[in-house]
Tab-separated table of C-alpha atoms in Angstrom:
chain	number	residue	atom	x	y	z
A	1	UNK	CA	0.000	0.000	0.000
A	2	UNK	CA	1.457	3.392	-0.898
A	3	UNK	CA	2.017	6.027	1.784
A	4	UNK	CA	-0.866	8.257	0.750
A	5	UNK	CA	-3.391	5.401	0.800
A	6	UNK	CA	-2.018	4.239	4.130
A	7	UNK	CA	-2.330	7.713	5.668
A	8	UNK	CA	-5.874	8.135	4.312
A	9	UNK	CA	-6.902	4.722	5.670
A	10	UNK	CA	-5.554	5.690	9.095
A	11	UNK	CA	-7.388	9.029	9.050
A	12	UNK	CA	-10.605	7.305	7.949
A	13	UNK	CA	-10.285	5.004	10.948
A	14	UNK	CA	-9.528	7.858	13.348
A	15	UNK	CA	-11.864	10.538	11.958
A	16	UNK	CA	-14.468	8.815	9.767
A	17	UNK	CA	-16.614	11.958	9.633
A	18	UNK	CA	-14.043	13.852	7.537
A	19	UNK	CA	-14.171	14.081	3.747
A	20	UNK	CA	-10.567	13.094	3.084
A	21	UNK	CA	-10.569	13.447	-0.699
A	22	UNK	CA	-8.780	16.844	-0.562
A	23	UNK	CA	-6.107	15.382	1.741
A	24	UNK	CA	-5.695	12.401	-0.574
A	25	UNK	CA	-5.342	14.530	-3.735
A	26	UNK	CA	-2.898	16.969	-2.115
A	27	UNK	CA	-0.956	14.007	-0.683
A	28	UNK	CA	-0.577	12.538	-4.161
A	29	UNK	CA	0.470	15.930	-5.564
A	30	UNK	CA	3.084	16.430	-2.824
A	31	UNK	CA	4.503	12.936	-3.224
A	32	UNK	CA	4.558	13.251	-7.009
A	33	UNK	CA	6.304	16.618	-6.762
A	34	UNK	CA	8.971	15.231	-4.412
A	35	UNK	CA	9.691	12.206	-6.610
A	36	UNK	CA	9.690	14.329	-9.763
A	37	UNK	CA	12.107	16.819	-8.226
A	38	UNK	CA	14.441	14.008	-7.099
A	39	UNK	CA	14.514	12.561	-10.616
A	40	UNK	CA	15.058	15.946	-12.225
A	41	UNK	CA	17.893	16.762	-9.824
A	42	UNK	CA	19.563	13.410	-10.576
A	43	UNK	CA	19.197	14.027	-14.307
A	44	UNK	CA	20.685	17.538	-14.201
A	45	UNK	CA	23.512	16.385	-11.935
A	46	UNK	CA	24.714	14.216	-14.853
A	47	UNK	CA	25.382	17.503	-16.683
A	48	UNK	CA	26.975	19.249	-13.704
A	49	UNK	CA	23.882	21.395	-13.139
A	50	UNK	CA	21.485	22.050	-10.325
A	51	UNK	CA	17.776	22.318	-11.082
A	52	UNK	CA	17.752	26.100	-10.543
A	53	UNK	CA	20.748	26.552	-12.819
A	54	UNK	CA	19.023	24.605	-15.569
A	55	UNK	CA	15.997	26.870	-15.134
A	56	UNK	CA	18.175	29.948	-15.754
A	57	UNK	CA	19.832	28.433	-18.810
A	58	UNK	CA	16.495	27.183	-20.179
A	59	UNK	CA	14.908	30.611	-19.716
A	60	UNK	CA	17.746	32.223	-21.656
A	61	UNK	CA	17.601	29.538	-24.367
A	62	UNK	CA	13.855	29.778	-24.903
A	63	UNK	CA	14.035	33.585	-25.041
A	64	UNK	CA	15.460	33.192	-28.554
A	65	UNK	CA	18.542	34.667	-30.142
A	66	UNK	CA	20.581	36.425	-28.885
A	67	UNK	CA	19.682	34.394	-25.718
A	68	UNK	CA	20.036	37.417	-23.464
A	69	UNK	CA	17.880	38.845	-20.659
A	70	UNK	CA	18.252	41.229	-17.776
A	71	UNK	CA	18.587	39.762	-14.266
A	72	UNK	CA	15.210	41.248	-13.294
A	73	UNK	CA	13.499	39.489	-16.209
A	74	UNK	CA	15.150	36.260	-15.112
A	75	UNK	CA	14.191	36.361	-11.456
A	76	UNK	CA	10.640	37.488	-12.216
A	77	UNK	CA	10.235	34.665	-14.748
A	78	UNK	CA	11.738	32.099	-12.386
A	79	UNK	CA	10.063	33.480	-9.236
A	80	UNK	CA	13.224	33.512	-7.130
A	81	UNK	CA	14.720	36.256	-5.007
A	82	UNK	CA	17.326	38.539	-6.495
A	83	UNK	CA	19.839	37.110	-4.009
A	84	UNK	CA	19.066	33.561	-5.116
A	85	UNK	CA	19.371	34.625	-8.724
A	86	UNK	CA	22.757	36.266	-8.092
A	87	UNK	CA	24.227	33.062	-6.638
A	88	UNK	CA	22.906	31.013	-9.572
A	89	UNK	CA	24.364	33.504	-12.025
A	90	UNK	CA	27.706	33.485	-10.206
A	91	UNK	CA	27.932	29.673	-10.472
A	92	UNK	CA	26.891	29.646	-14.136
A	93	UNK	CA	29.343	32.416	-15.022
A	94	UNK	CA	32.155	30.603	-13.231
A	95	UNK	CA	31.280	27.473	-15.244
A	96	UNK	CA	31.511	29.490	-18.485
A	97	UNK	CA	27.852	28.922	-19.402
A	98	UNK	CA	26.730	32.557	-19.175
A	99	UNK	CA	28.334	35.966	-19.348
A	100	UNK	CA	27.182	39.209	-17.771
A	101	UNK	CA	27.736	42.404	-19.712
A	102	UNK	CA	26.715	46.054	-19.385
A	103	UNK	CA	23.279	46.888	-20.748
A	104	UNK	CA	23.824	49.427	-23.547
A	105	UNK	CA	20.300	50.797	-22.988
A	106	UNK	CA	20.668	51.217	-19.205
A	107	UNK	CA	24.040	52.262	-17.754
A	108	UNK	CA	23.101	50.847	-14.340
A	109	UNK	CA	21.924	47.501	-15.705
A	110	UNK	CA	23.501	44.309	-16.907
A	111	UNK	CA	22.483	41.659	-19.369
A	112	UNK	CA	22.889	37.915	-18.917
A	113	UNK	CA	23.697	35.923	-22.053
A	114	UNK	CA	24.305	32.299	-22.863
A	115	UNK	CA	27.862	31.655	-23.987
A	116	UNK	CA	28.503	29.384	-26.966
A	117	UNK	CA	29.247	26.643	-24.448
A	118	UNK	CA	25.984	27.348	-22.606
A	119	UNK	CA	23.992	27.291	-25.835
A	120	UNK	CA	25.617	24.026	-26.927
A	121	UNK	CA	24.882	22.477	-23.530
A	122	UNK	CA	21.225	23.503	-23.693
A	123	UNK	CA	20.868	22.219	-27.245
A	124	UNK	CA	22.198	18.880	-26.000
A	125	UNK	CA	20.323	18.706	-22.673
A	126	UNK	CA	16.825	19.942	-23.516
A	127	UNK	CA	15.864	17.049	-25.842
A	128	UNK	CA	17.138	14.551	-23.249
A	129	UNK	CA	15.289	16.452	-20.509
A	130	UNK	CA	12.036	16.121	-22.448
A	131	UNK	CA	12.720	12.391	-22.898
A	132	UNK	CA	13.328	12.118	-19.140
A	133	UNK	CA	10.028	13.866	-18.418
A	134	UNK	CA	8.266	11.547	-20.875
A	135	UNK	CA	9.657	8.547	-18.960
A	136	UNK	CA	8.323	10.026	-15.719
A	137	UNK	CA	4.850	10.284	-17.266
A	138	UNK	CA	4.941	6.902	-19.014
A	139	UNK	CA	2.361	5.393	-16.636
A	140	UNK	CA	-0.217	7.704	-18.246
A	141	UNK	CA	-1.465	7.589	-21.831
A	142	UNK	CA	-1.040	10.690	-23.978
A	143	UNK	CA	-4.736	11.504	-23.449
A	144	UNK	CA	-4.356	11.104	-19.676
A	145	UNK	CA	-1.300	13.365	-19.732
A	146	UNK	CA	-3.299	16.014	-21.612
A	147	UNK	CA	-6.192	15.711	-19.158
A	148	UNK	CA	-3.841	15.931	-16.186
A	149	UNK	CA	-2.150	18.978	-17.701
A	150	UNK	CA	-5.514	20.684	-18.157
A	151	UNK	CA	-6.611	19.850	-14.601
A	152	UNK	CA	-3.346	21.058	-13.087
A	153	UNK	CA	-3.541	24.261	-15.136
A	154	UNK	CA	-7.060	24.860	-13.837
A	155	UNK	CA	-5.968	24.164	-10.264
A	156	UNK	CA	-2.991	26.498	-10.622
A	157	UNK	CA	-5.208	29.277	-11.927
A	158	UNK	CA	-7.488	28.818	-8.920
A	159	UNK	CA	-4.575	28.939	-6.507
A	160	UNK	CA	-3.112	32.052	-8.168
A	161	UNK	CA	-6.506	33.778	-8.047
A	162	UNK	CA	-6.587	33.244	-4.262
A	163	UNK	CA	-3.478	35.372	-3.701
């Protein structure tokens, strides 16, 4: 019996008057998120990256040529603090995957760009990343994956509207 089912069975025994469906669904989401994150971290580690570093590189890559954004655009897109973004950028710059340069349109600003090495890495990693994600979802048919995506999108919209 999986952990979520076991916990729900125990709660049903202890508090049978409760509607435990919300607890069950959230339990499955939390457990799925933890296992997904573990698998993603293991995958990115093979490329010498942390999950947050991949997110920065992927954001730059999907921005299109010249694969350059300001730090503010990056941390707003990735929803991390500016301090967290700075440490990620420092590690990526040290690894030669990005470069920071003055923003010609704003003397106080900088731009973050993928280096040739960073672009080559992303062009190599992203297709394998998608394959890895497909393996994680292999228990579901394509139609089930689409339905789950739609349901999660709807749930996310509801959660965002609450804030």
